[in-house]
Short mmCIF file of C-alpha atoms in Angstrom, two decimals:
data_model
loop_
_atom_site.label_atom_id
_atom_site.label_comp_id
_atom_site.label_asym_id
_atom_site.label_seq_id
_atom_site.Cartn_x
_atom_site.Cartn_y
_atom_site.Cartn_z
CA MET A 1423 0.00 0.00 0.00
CA ARG A 1424 2.83 2.38 0.92
CA LEU A 1425 4.55 1.48 -2.36
CA LEU A 1426 1.42 2.33 -4.31
CA ARG A 1427 1.10 5.57 -2.34
CA LYS A 1428 4.71 6.50 -3.14
CA GLN A 1429 4.16 5.74 -6.82
CA TYR A 1430 1.01 7.85 -6.77
CA LEU A 1431 2.84 10.75 -5.13
CA ARG A 1432 5.68 10.51 -7.63
CA SER A 1433 3.18 10.50 -10.51
CA LEU A 1434 1.31 13.43 -9.00
CA LEU A 1435 4.58 15.35 -8.58
CA ALA A 1436 5.50 14.66 -12.20
CA VAL A 1437 2.12 15.92 -13.39
CA LEU A 1438 2.45 19.06 -11.29
CA LEU A 1439 5.92 19.74 -12.68
CA VAL A 1440 4.66 19.35 -16.25
CA MET A 1441 1.72 21.65 -15.51
CA ALA A 1442 4.06 24.21 -14.00
CA ALA A 1443 6.30 24.05 -17.07
CA PHE A 1444 3.33 24.60 -19.37
CA SER A 1445 2.12 27.41 -17.14
CA LEU A 1446 5.49 29.15 -17.33
CA SER A 1447 5.63 28.54 -21.06
CA GLY A 1448 2.13 29.96 -21.40
CA CYS A 1449 3.16 33.03 -19.45
CA ASP A 1450 6.16 33.50 -21.72
CA MET A 1451 3.93 33.17 -24.77
CA PHE A 1452 1.43 35.62 -23.30
CA ASP A 1453 4.19 38.08 -22.43
CA LYS A 1454 5.63 37.72 -25.93
CA GLU A 1455 2.21 38.30 -27.50
CA GLU A 1456 1.77 41.41 -25.35
CA GLU A 1457 5.25 42.56 -26.34
CA ASP A 1458 4.57 41.89 -30.02
CA GLY A 1459 1.34 43.87 -29.81
CA ASP A 1460 3.23 47.10 -30.41
CA ASN A 1461 5.60 46.02 -33.12
CA VAL A 1462 4.15 43.28 -35.32
CA LEU A 1463 1.58 43.06 -38.13
CA TYR A 1464 0.21 39.87 -39.67
CA VAL A 1465 -0.71 40.37 -43.33
CA TYR A 1466 -2.51 37.83 -45.55
CA SER A 1467 -2.45 38.79 -49.22
CA TRP A 1468 -2.18 37.53 -52.78
CA GLY A 1469 1.17 36.17 -53.88
CA ASP A 1470 3.51 38.75 -55.45
CA TYR A 1471 1.17 41.58 -54.44
CA LEU A 1472 3.46 43.61 -52.21
CA SER A 1473 6.90 44.99 -53.00
CA GLU A 1474 9.51 43.64 -50.61
CA ASP A 1475 11.20 47.04 -50.62
CA VAL A 1476 7.94 48.71 -49.61
CA ILE A 1477 7.48 46.28 -46.74
CA LYS A 1478 11.04 46.90 -45.62
CA GLN A 1479 10.50 50.67 -45.72
CA PHE A 1480 7.34 50.33 -43.60
CA GLU A 1481 9.27 48.29 -41.04
CA GLU A 1482 12.12 50.81 -40.94
CA GLU A 1483 9.83 53.83 -40.61
CA THR A 1484 7.48 52.39 -38.00
CA GLY A 1485 9.46 49.73 -36.17
CA ILE A 1486 6.60 47.32 -36.91
CA LYS A 1487 7.64 43.89 -38.19
CA VAL A 1488 5.48 42.58 -41.04
CA VAL A 1489 4.74 38.84 -41.12
CA LEU A 1490 3.36 38.05 -44.58
CA ASP A 1491 1.39 34.98 -45.63
CA GLU A 1492 0.19 34.59 -49.21
CA TYR A 1493 -2.69 32.85 -51.01
CA ASP A 1494 -3.45 32.22 -54.68
CA THR A 1495 -7.26 32.42 -54.75
CA ASN A 1496 -10.00 34.05 -52.71
CA GLU A 1497 -11.48 30.61 -52.14
CA SER A 1498 -8.31 29.23 -50.55
CA MET A 1499 -8.04 32.30 -48.30
CA TYR A 1500 -11.61 32.34 -46.99
CA PRO A 1501 -11.67 29.14 -44.88
CA ARG A 1502 -8.67 30.25 -42.82
CA ILE A 1503 -10.44 33.50 -41.98
CA ALA A 1504 -13.82 31.86 -41.38
CA GLU A 1505 -12.36 29.21 -39.07
CA GLY A 1506 -10.38 31.82 -37.12
CA ALA A 1507 -7.35 29.53 -37.16
CA GLU A 1508 -5.07 32.51 -37.74
CA ALA A 1509 -5.51 36.02 -36.34
CA TYR A 1510 -4.44 38.14 -39.29
CA ASP A 1511 -4.46 41.92 -39.01
CA VAL A 1512 -4.81 42.91 -42.67
CA LEU A 1513 -6.32 41.10 -45.68
CA CYS A 1514 -6.55 42.01 -49.36
CA PRO A 1515 -9.55 40.12 -50.80
CA SER A 1516 -11.42 40.78 -54.02
CA ASP A 1517 -14.76 42.54 -54.33
CA TYR A 1518 -17.19 39.61 -54.03
CA MET A 1519 -15.12 38.05 -51.25
CA ILE A 1520 -15.19 41.31 -49.29
CA ASP A 1521 -18.97 41.20 -49.69
CA LYS A 1522 -18.98 37.66 -48.29
CA LEU A 1523 -16.71 38.59 -45.37
CA ILE A 1524 -19.02 41.48 -44.48
CA HIS A 1525 -22.09 39.27 -44.80
CA ASN A 1526 -20.61 36.72 -42.40
CA ASN A 1527 -19.36 39.34 -39.92
CA LEU A 1528 -15.70 38.42 -40.39
CA ILE A 1529 -14.23 41.90 -40.91
CA GLN A 1530 -14.55 45.12 -38.92
CA PRO A 1531 -15.31 48.71 -39.90
CA LEU A 1532 -12.29 50.91 -40.59
CA ASP A 1533 -11.57 54.13 -38.74
CA TYR A 1534 -11.14 56.48 -41.71
CA ASN A 1535 -9.92 59.22 -39.35
CA LYS A 1536 -6.76 57.11 -39.11
CA LEU A 1537 -6.46 56.89 -42.90
CA PRO A 1538 -5.69 60.45 -44.10
CA GLN A 1539 -3.54 59.25 -47.05
CA ALA A 1540 -6.36 56.99 -48.22
CA LYS A 1541 -8.91 59.80 -48.07
CA ALA A 1542 -6.61 62.19 -49.92
CA ASN A 1543 -5.18 59.92 -52.62
CA ILE A 1544 -7.61 57.10 -53.46
CA SER A 1545 -10.01 58.10 -56.24
CA LYS A 1546 -13.49 58.89 -54.98
CA ASP A 1547 -14.79 57.05 -58.06
CA PHE A 1548 -13.24 53.84 -56.75
CA PHE A 1549 -14.66 54.36 -53.28
CA GLU A 1550 -18.04 54.70 -55.00
CA GLN A 1551 -17.37 51.63 -57.17
CA ALA A 1552 -16.52 49.71 -54.01
CA LYS A 1553 -20.03 50.32 -52.70
CA ALA A 1554 -21.15 47.60 -55.09
CA PHE A 1555 -19.74 45.15 -52.51
CA ASP A 1556 -19.13 47.38 -49.45
CA ARG A 1557 -22.54 48.97 -49.52
CA GLU A 1558 -22.12 51.12 -46.43
CA GLY A 1559 -18.61 52.21 -47.42
CA ARG A 1560 -17.23 51.24 -44.01
CA TYR A 1561 -14.87 48.30 -44.53
CA THR A 1562 -12.61 48.79 -47.56
CA VAL A 1563 -9.76 50.86 -48.97
CA PRO A 1564 -9.33 50.00 -52.69
CA TYR A 1565 -5.80 48.79 -53.46
CA CYS A 1566 -5.60 47.40 -57.02
CA TRP A 1567 -8.05 47.00 -59.85
CA GLY A 1568 -8.20 45.67 -63.38
CA THR A 1569 -9.89 43.31 -65.79
CA VAL A 1570 -9.64 39.64 -66.70
CA GLY A 1571 -8.39 39.34 -70.28
CA ILE A 1572 -6.42 37.28 -72.77
CA MET A 1573 -2.64 37.33 -73.11
CA TYR A 1574 -1.44 35.94 -76.44
CA ASN A 1575 1.82 35.29 -78.27
CA THR A 1576 1.96 36.98 -81.68
CA LYS A 1577 4.36 34.31 -82.98
CA LEU A 1578 1.76 31.65 -82.28
CA VAL A 1579 -1.46 33.60 -82.88
CA ASP A 1580 -1.81 35.41 -86.22
CA GLU A 1581 -5.42 36.60 -85.98
CA PRO A 1582 -7.25 39.35 -84.07
CA VAL A 1583 -7.85 38.46 -80.42
CA ASP A 1584 -11.07 40.25 -79.58
CA SER A 1585 -13.32 37.40 -78.42
CA TRP A 1586 -13.29 34.74 -75.73
CA GLN A 1587 -14.28 32.24 -78.41
CA ILE A 1588 -10.67 31.99 -79.59
CA LEU A 1589 -10.06 29.85 -76.50
CA TRP A 1590 -12.26 27.14 -78.04
CA GLN A 1591 -10.45 26.94 -81.38
CA GLU A 1592 -9.06 23.50 -82.24
CA LYS A 1593 -5.90 24.91 -83.82
CA TYR A 1594 -4.70 26.05 -80.39
CA ARG A 1595 -5.06 22.58 -78.87
CA ASP A 1596 -2.66 22.08 -75.95
CA SER A 1597 -1.64 25.73 -76.10
CA ILE A 1598 -4.44 27.34 -74.06
CA LEU A 1599 -4.16 28.26 -70.37
CA MET A 1600 -7.21 28.79 -68.14
CA GLN A 1601 -7.54 30.12 -64.62
CA ASP A 1602 -7.91 27.47 -61.91
CA SER A 1603 -10.69 29.40 -60.20
CA ALA A 1604 -14.41 28.66 -60.30
CA ARG A 1605 -15.61 32.23 -60.78
CA ASP A 1606 -12.91 33.25 -63.29
CA ALA A 1607 -13.22 30.07 -65.33
CA ILE A 1608 -17.03 29.94 -65.44
CA MET A 1609 -17.23 33.66 -66.22
CA VAL A 1610 -15.73 33.12 -69.68
CA PRO A 1611 -18.38 30.80 -71.18
CA LEU A 1612 -21.13 32.74 -69.37
CA LYS A 1613 -20.09 35.88 -71.26
CA ILE A 1614 -19.88 33.98 -74.57
CA LEU A 1615 -23.43 32.72 -73.98
CA GLY A 1616 -24.63 36.23 -73.21
CA TYR A 1617 -25.34 35.57 -69.54
CA SER A 1618 -24.40 37.58 -66.47
CA MET A 1619 -21.28 36.48 -64.63
CA ASN A 1620 -23.43 36.74 -61.48
CA THR A 1621 -26.20 34.50 -62.76
CA THR A 1622 -28.07 32.38 -60.24
CA ASN A 1623 -29.80 30.37 -62.95
CA GLN A 1624 -28.68 26.75 -62.65
CA ALA A 1625 -29.42 25.94 -66.31
CA GLU A 1626 -27.19 28.82 -67.45
CA LEU A 1627 -24.41 27.71 -65.11
CA GLU A 1628 -24.66 24.12 -66.32
CA ALA A 1629 -24.44 25.33 -69.93
CA ALA A 1630 -21.21 27.18 -69.02
CA ARG A 1631 -19.89 24.03 -67.34
CA ASP A 1632 -20.63 21.99 -70.47
CA MET A 1633 -18.70 24.48 -72.59
CA LEU A 1634 -15.69 24.19 -70.29
CA ILE A 1635 -15.84 20.40 -70.42
CA ALA A 1636 -15.94 20.57 -74.23
CA GLN A 1637 -12.94 22.92 -74.18
CA LYS A 1638 -10.91 20.76 -71.81
CA PRO A 1639 -9.10 18.64 -74.50
CA LEU A 1640 -7.67 21.89 -75.89
CA VAL A 1641 -6.38 23.16 -72.54
CA GLN A 1642 -2.72 22.71 -71.70
CA ALA A 1643 -3.17 23.61 -68.03
CA TYR A 1644 -5.41 25.19 -65.43
CA GLY A 1645 -3.27 27.39 -63.24
CA VAL A 1646 -2.78 30.64 -61.34
CA ASP A 1647 0.75 31.98 -60.92
CA ASP A 1648 2.25 29.35 -63.25
CA ILE A 1649 0.27 30.78 -66.17
CA ARG A 1650 2.65 33.74 -66.20
CA ASP A 1651 5.70 31.49 -66.46
CA LYS A 1652 4.25 29.49 -69.33
CA LEU A 1653 3.30 32.59 -71.30
CA SER A 1654 6.61 34.31 -70.66
CA SER A 1655 8.60 31.29 -71.85
CA GLY A 1656 6.44 30.75 -74.97
CA GLU A 1657 5.12 27.38 -73.79
CA ALA A 1658 1.55 28.42 -74.63
CA ALA A 1659 -0.16 30.58 -77.24
CA LEU A 1660 -2.98 32.05 -75.15
CA GLY A 1661 -3.87 32.43 -71.51
CA VAL A 1662 -6.54 34.00 -69.33
CA ILE A 1663 -4.82 36.44 -66.97
CA PHE A 1664 -5.44 39.47 -64.79
CA SER A 1665 -4.55 42.78 -66.40
CA GLY A 1666 -2.03 43.62 -63.68
CA GLU A 1667 0.21 40.82 -64.92
CA ALA A 1668 0.26 42.12 -68.48
CA ILE A 1669 2.99 44.77 -68.31
CA ASN A 1670 5.62 42.59 -66.68
CA LEU A 1671 4.78 39.73 -69.04
CA MET A 1672 5.14 41.92 -72.13
CA LYS A 1673 8.44 43.24 -70.81
CA SER A 1674 9.66 39.68 -70.29
CA ASN A 1675 8.60 38.57 -73.78
CA PRO A 1676 8.16 41.21 -76.54
CA ASP A 1677 6.04 38.80 -78.58
CA LEU A 1678 3.21 38.98 -76.03
CA ARG A 1679 0.14 41.21 -76.34
CA PHE A 1680 -2.88 41.70 -74.09
CA GLN A 1681 -6.60 41.98 -74.82
CA PRO A 1682 -8.08 43.55 -71.63
CA ALA A 1683 -11.76 43.28 -72.55
CA PRO A 1684 -13.01 40.74 -75.12
CA LYS A 1685 -16.10 41.95 -76.95
CA GLU A 1686 -18.51 39.71 -75.05
CA GLY A 1687 -17.56 41.49 -71.81
CA THR A 1688 -15.38 40.68 -68.82
CA ASN A 1689 -14.94 41.14 -65.10
CA VAL A 1690 -13.75 44.45 -63.69
CA TRP A 1691 -12.33 43.61 -60.28
CA ILE A 1692 -11.22 45.60 -57.25
CA ASP A 1693 -9.05 44.22 -54.46
CA GLY A 1694 -9.10 46.13 -51.22
CA TRP A 1695 -7.53 46.32 -47.78
CA VAL A 1696 -9.73 45.15 -44.91
CA ILE A 1697 -9.19 44.32 -41.24
CA PRO A 1698 -10.47 40.97 -39.88
CA LYS A 1699 -12.82 40.89 -36.92
CA ASN A 1700 -10.30 39.01 -34.75
CA ALA A 1701 -7.27 41.19 -35.63
CA ARG A 1702 -5.00 41.76 -32.60
CA HIS A 1703 -3.04 44.71 -33.97
CA VAL A 1704 -5.72 47.03 -35.29
CA GLU A 1705 -3.72 50.23 -34.78
CA ASN A 1706 -0.82 48.79 -36.77
CA ALA A 1707 -3.24 47.64 -39.47
CA HIS A 1708 -4.50 51.19 -39.97
CA LYS A 1709 -0.91 52.47 -40.12
CA PHE A 1710 -0.06 49.91 -42.80
CA ILE A 1711 -3.13 50.58 -44.96
CA ASP A 1712 -2.53 54.32 -44.83
CA PHE A 1713 1.17 53.85 -45.59
CA MET A 1714 0.26 51.90 -48.74
CA CYS A 1715 -1.81 54.89 -49.92
CA ARG A 1716 1.05 57.38 -49.64
CA PRO A 1717 2.00 58.74 -53.11
CA ASP A 1718 5.66 57.66 -53.05
CA ILE A 1719 4.81 54.22 -51.68
CA ALA A 1720 1.94 53.63 -54.11
CA ALA A 1721 4.21 54.56 -57.02
CA ALA A 1722 7.07 52.34 -55.84
CA ASN A 1723 4.68 49.44 -55.32
CA PHE A 1724 3.11 49.95 -58.76
CA GLU A 1725 6.47 50.13 -60.55
CA GLU A 1726 7.45 46.72 -59.20
CA LEU A 1727 4.10 44.94 -59.49
CA GLY A 1728 2.38 46.57 -62.48
CA TYR A 1729 -1.19 46.35 -61.18
CA SER A 1730 -3.47 49.29 -61.94
CA THR A 1731 -3.99 51.48 -58.90
CA PRO A 1732 -6.88 53.70 -57.83
CA ASN A 1733 -4.31 56.09 -56.32
CA ILE A 1734 -4.75 59.33 -58.27
CA THR A 1735 -1.17 60.47 -57.64
CA VAL A 1736 0.59 57.55 -59.34
CA ARG A 1737 0.07 58.08 -63.07
CA GLU A 1738 1.86 61.43 -63.09
CA GLN A 1739 4.84 59.89 -61.28
CA VAL A 1740 5.27 56.86 -63.55
CA GLU A 1741 3.79 57.82 -66.94
CA GLU A 1742 7.11 58.77 -68.55
CA ASP A 1743 8.73 55.47 -67.59
CA LEU A 1744 5.72 53.43 -68.76
CA GLY A 1745 5.91 54.61 -72.35
CA GLU A 1746 3.92 52.25 -74.60
CA TYR A 1747 2.43 50.44 -71.60
CA VAL A 1748 0.62 53.44 -70.15
CA ASP A 1749 -2.77 52.41 -71.56
CA VAL A 1750 -2.38 48.94 -70.07
CA ALA A 1751 -1.72 50.33 -66.61
CA PHE A 1752 -4.27 53.11 -66.89
CA PRO A 1753 -6.80 51.87 -69.45
CA PRO A 1754 -9.21 54.27 -71.14
CA GLU A 1755 -12.75 54.40 -69.84
CA ASN A 1756 -14.19 52.38 -72.73
CA VAL A 1757 -12.25 49.32 -71.50
CA TYR A 1758 -14.05 49.10 -68.18
CA LYS A 1759 -17.17 51.25 -68.45
CA GLY A 1760 -20.35 49.15 -68.28
CA GLN A 1761 -18.52 45.93 -67.39
CA GLU A 1762 -19.72 43.69 -64.57
CA SER A 1763 -18.00 42.95 -61.29
CA TYR A 1764 -18.45 39.77 -59.30
CA SER A 1765 -21.06 39.77 -56.54
CA TYR A 1766 -21.35 37.46 -53.55
CA LEU A 1767 -24.24 35.15 -54.43
CA GLY A 1768 -24.75 33.34 -51.12
CA GLU A 1769 -23.54 30.05 -49.70
CA ALA A 1770 -25.80 27.86 -51.86
CA LEU A 1771 -24.52 29.43 -55.08
CA ASP A 1772 -20.94 29.31 -53.83
CA LYS A 1773 -21.33 25.56 -53.41
CA LEU A 1774 -22.95 25.21 -56.83
CA TYR A 1775 -20.11 27.11 -58.57
CA THR A 1776 -17.56 24.95 -56.75
CA LYS A 1777 -19.42 21.76 -57.62
CA LEU A 1778 -19.67 22.68 -61.31
CA TRP A 1779 -15.99 23.62 -61.47
CA LEU A 1780 -15.00 20.29 -59.91
CA GLN A 1781 -17.13 18.54 -62.50
CA VAL A 1782 -15.11 20.29 -65.21
CA LYS A 1783 -11.82 19.25 -63.69
CA VAL A 1784 -12.71 15.57 -63.09
CA ASN A 1785 -14.37 14.96 -66.48
#
């Protein structure tokens, strides 16, 4: 009995020591989190969407360390935010995804009094445009915008590229690249068929799916970032890309050209800065968003990335260096006027789009 008692006491002591160690470790973690509260910022954004030099300058000017995670689609980003597995401080989703985040109470209103650079330098037209998905105008600072278009290689394509239908031509078999994204892929046949890219009609969506399945034997690859590499190297003749990728691609390969708005219509998108509901460093988040709207920072970021910006100060700073690419970076009104933007269609339609896209990929 005494032996059992001694063994019990030893076991109890061991458990208490382990608990004490965890307690001390927890205290250290808590202290570190409190310490980090003043000098860290967790950012979750698209890949290749922030200049490293700009991030470094923000860190040097503010003393705030930026921890950056990246995603390749809105759909891969959303579950991490919805599940609350990570407490990010700043996100950069697209229009319809911002709408979804607002709808599901996953982001918080911004304090625009802490965003003087945003109020001064971001075009009021884009703040108005953003009300299509941020209806109260409380959650978003527009960051980049553009269209979804067709990049093509003039050595491999010798005809006008003004229609999405070229992506269904047999002569380009195994030389066509499509976006690996339900909304961006399904949008293309919807526009060919004359339907809205925000349709909720299941028959129309199924017709778009059937077109994509019929196109599949012609497609070399469905991708995201790798589409740029394949176009730049001449591995493919045509690819569906975002307009912001066009300038750097054309600089990398002079045989490439870009059609920003096929005649059937396309998506005009806006990506914007938002702050998640569970952000721990809200003050730092506001500092970062406002920093990104500063004229010199917006210009430096644009010059490296090439994505069109709603910052009204940038064109004057970079126009001379852009030369022939100025209309790609700052397209004339006829390119985007009257075009649709994606809307959040609700959970049921989200699931239907995903289901139909999976059917394309497995068939």
